[in-house]
Structure formats: structure tokens, C-alpha cells
XYZ file of C-alpha atoms in Angstrom:
217
model
C 46.902 46.016 119.401
C 43.744 46.102 121.151
C 41.472 42.753 120.813
C 37.854 42.981 120.550
C 35.345 39.681 120.596
C 32.315 40.214 118.599
C 29.050 37.751 119.659
C 26.709 38.428 117.320
C 24.553 35.612 115.506
C 23.447 37.703 112.573
C 25.964 37.298 110.157
C 25.508 40.723 108.390
C 25.591 42.793 111.238
C 28.716 40.807 112.679
C 30.591 41.271 109.601
C 29.539 44.828 109.393
C 30.823 45.575 112.859
C 34.060 43.899 112.567
C 34.873 45.433 109.475
C 34.629 49.037 110.771
C 36.296 48.023 114.024
C 39.111 46.630 111.970
C 39.137 49.575 109.915
C 40.092 51.919 112.867
C 42.754 49.572 114.137
C 41.292 46.896 116.033
C 41.964 43.430 116.060
C 38.624 41.251 115.966
C 37.385 38.058 116.542
C 33.518 37.022 115.686
C 31.503 34.307 117.045
C 27.789 33.537 116.436
C 26.363 31.852 119.565
C 26.832 31.939 123.214
C 28.476 28.577 123.631
C 31.295 29.386 121.214
C 31.902 33.054 122.719
C 32.389 31.178 126.132
C 34.666 28.838 124.680
C 36.475 31.783 123.040
C 37.236 33.752 126.377
C 38.443 30.680 128.202
C 40.889 30.321 125.221
C 42.248 33.938 125.316
C 41.661 37.256 126.936
C 39.896 40.253 125.052
C 40.200 43.948 125.654
C 36.411 44.335 125.287
C 33.370 42.202 124.195
C 30.559 43.718 121.869
C 27.761 41.020 122.851
C 23.972 40.510 121.662
C 21.541 39.144 124.154
C 19.409 37.425 121.770
C 21.712 34.550 120.835
C 20.998 30.791 119.884
C 21.723 28.454 122.777
C 23.019 30.637 125.685
C 21.551 34.324 125.765
C 23.949 37.180 126.316
C 23.038 37.556 129.863
C 24.409 33.863 130.389
C 27.708 34.885 128.491
C 28.281 37.888 130.225
C 28.730 35.935 133.568
C 31.866 34.398 132.130
C 33.291 37.525 130.971
C 35.690 37.828 134.052
C 35.169 41.513 134.384
C 35.863 42.068 130.638
C 34.391 45.428 129.670
C 31.112 44.682 127.672
C 28.952 46.451 125.478
C 25.534 44.884 124.919
C 24.380 45.357 121.109
C 20.752 44.368 121.018
C 17.415 45.003 119.707
C 15.970 44.380 123.142
C 15.231 47.975 124.253
C 13.036 47.649 127.243
C 13.790 49.208 130.460
C 14.036 45.605 132.421
C 16.562 44.276 130.014
C 18.716 47.299 130.244
C 18.790 47.549 134.234
C 19.400 43.830 133.836
C 22.463 44.343 131.565
C 23.950 46.924 133.491
C 23.454 44.942 136.873
C 25.515 41.915 135.229
C 28.127 44.033 134.586
C 27.679 45.790 131.287
C 29.521 48.961 130.326
C 27.251 50.197 127.801
C 24.117 49.123 126.091
C 23.436 49.984 122.346
C 20.009 49.035 120.867
C 19.566 47.984 116.980
C 19.303 49.702 114.459
C 22.534 51.624 115.131
C 24.716 54.104 113.580
C 27.987 52.833 113.264
C 29.753 55.949 114.206
C 28.015 55.643 117.589
C 29.449 52.088 118.238
C 32.533 53.230 117.418
C 32.533 56.039 119.857
C 31.200 54.155 122.437
C 33.712 51.531 122.057
C 36.532 54.117 122.446
C 34.810 55.597 125.259
C 34.638 52.240 127.338
C 38.385 51.318 126.394
C 39.471 54.773 127.578
C 37.014 54.471 130.778
C 38.440 50.921 131.553
C 42.034 51.841 130.663
C 42.083 48.803 128.447
C 43.079 50.818 125.246
C 46.789 52.054 124.663
C 47.640 55.462 126.097
C 49.403 56.292 123.010
C 49.382 55.799 119.199
C 52.037 55.025 116.981
C 52.416 55.028 113.239
C 55.391 55.498 111.406
C 58.012 57.962 112.589
C 55.245 59.392 114.524
C 54.188 58.695 118.282
C 51.522 60.453 120.396
C 51.135 60.002 123.875
C 47.876 60.496 125.275
C 48.814 60.947 128.731
C 51.565 63.811 128.357
C 49.655 65.373 125.382
C 53.006 65.285 123.337
C 53.715 64.209 119.801
C 57.200 62.965 118.816
C 58.860 62.481 115.360
C 61.511 60.146 115.017
C 62.051 60.429 118.805
C 62.220 64.153 118.825
C 59.468 66.160 120.550
C 57.268 68.126 117.854
C 55.874 71.434 119.262
C 52.219 71.545 119.034
C 49.894 74.369 119.875
C 46.992 73.256 122.204
C 44.316 73.241 119.314
C 46.901 71.559 116.909
C 46.986 68.580 119.441
C 43.413 68.514 120.262
C 42.548 68.186 116.547
C 45.425 65.588 115.668
C 43.763 63.304 118.910
C 40.103 63.979 117.344
C 41.473 62.645 114.335
C 43.556 59.673 115.449
C 40.605 58.661 117.489
C 38.288 58.864 114.357
C 40.920 57.178 112.294
C 40.254 56.197 108.855
C 36.499 57.868 109.281
C 36.082 60.911 106.770
C 35.053 63.779 109.364
C 33.505 67.132 107.712
C 35.050 70.687 108.461
C 31.948 71.332 110.554
C 32.318 68.003 112.716
C 35.863 69.100 113.332
C 35.057 72.757 114.298
C 32.476 71.322 117.063
C 34.939 68.748 118.203
C 37.866 70.750 118.708
C 36.706 74.216 118.940
C 33.114 73.880 120.002
C 29.668 74.746 119.254
C 29.922 78.234 120.175
C 33.143 79.157 117.881
C 32.724 81.157 115.153
C 32.121 79.140 112.121
C 34.963 79.231 109.641
C 36.441 76.209 107.825
C 39.733 77.903 106.807
C 40.722 77.665 110.706
C 40.597 73.830 110.136
C 42.129 73.862 106.484
C 45.209 76.207 108.322
C 45.797 73.658 111.382
C 45.699 70.966 108.964
C 48.255 71.855 106.801
C 50.404 72.734 110.089
C 50.054 69.276 111.383
C 51.001 67.990 107.818
C 54.338 69.960 107.843
C 55.074 69.216 111.043
C 54.664 65.519 111.121
C 55.447 64.895 107.313
C 51.690 63.536 107.025
C 50.992 65.103 103.568
C 49.928 61.609 102.624
C 48.312 60.384 105.909
C 45.953 63.389 106.367
C 43.757 62.853 103.465
C 41.530 65.653 102.012
C 38.203 64.387 101.260
C 36.685 66.352 98.429
C 33.577 68.808 99.470
C 33.526 67.394 102.854
C 36.736 67.268 105.009
C 39.769 65.233 106.109
C 40.567 61.657 106.919
C 43.461 60.307 108.960
C 44.329 57.182 106.758
C 46.496 54.682 108.536
C 46.620 50.815 108.192
C 47.109 49.064 111.501
């Protein structure tokens, strides 16, 4: 499981970030100051660090010096250009300012993990395995034939697992903004995926909104 170290001194923000990252399948460790963060990084390796800059004791700029090239996202209220330049020059992979939307943080985490090749190149739950490299889907070890759009929709649901997505959002992500709006397109493809994968209870219908891929891992 992908492991993420959260370094944030504001307890409420730390817990919110941790809860949401765990909800989509990441293993998270929380610390609240720079010195403890460095000790934790020396104790074990992580796939990603979500790092505040203004920390008690040692600040985030000092902490990242000890990151050993671990992918890092700065999460901070310091939004001026010199701080951003300094953050990137010290090796940060991304920089998100407070206040922020949780969905944006989740998307940036996913993007950094993919870009740095630290994330798993497959997703597996129950009897279903999705190979992101080959774009192939397996059920009980047997290849499941999916159309290109079925696969794209499945990958979007997996990458946003445990998050409710509206039909409009799914249309944008899979078919694009220029596609003629028809929410029935989503409903038809969801029903096909449910049937092919036996996921009638995994892809949940969210009343008056859309769908959510619901997994615990």
C-alpha cells in the first residue's frame, strides 16, 4: 500500500488530510513538527510527503533537505512567488496553498505519485485486478473484454474511489467537454461494468448525483 507522511502542525488540517487520503486507499502517518518529521523519515521510507512550511522548530524548508528525494507536496499558507520558487528549487514536486479543496489535493497526490512512478501500476480489489500499464481488466484471473470508454470510466472511478462523482463530472473526465450531454451514457456504461465485474454492490448509485466506487483498502 502506498505510504504517505503528513507533516502539518494544525491538528484539524492534519486529521482532515489523513482521513481523506486513507479513505481513498493510502496508508498515512501524521506528525506535527519538523524534528519529528525528520526522525520519522529516518525510521522508514515513504512514497510521498505532504509538508507544511510553517512548522514549530524546524520549518518545511529544513525538513525537505532530509527527504532523500522522496516526492513532496508543500501544503502551506505561504503563497508568495519567492516561497514557491524556493520550494521548487529545493525539490518539491508540487505546491498547494491554503485554503484548499480536498479534491484538488487528492488529484495532486495521485498525479505526483504517477509522475514519480511510486504508485502501484495496478489496482486490485476482491477478484478484480486492473492493470494500468496494459489497460486490461481481469476477473478471477480471466481477461474481461472492455470497450475503451468502459475502461476509461473504470479507471476514473478507481482513481477517485470512495468519492462521489456526478454524471456531469464523469462525462467531462471520460468523454470530454465537447461531448453532447446525455447522462444516460454514464448509466449504460456503469451497468455494463457492474455486470462484467460483478460489482453491483461496489459501484454505488448516489441518489440525484451520480456514482461512487466504494472499496475498503
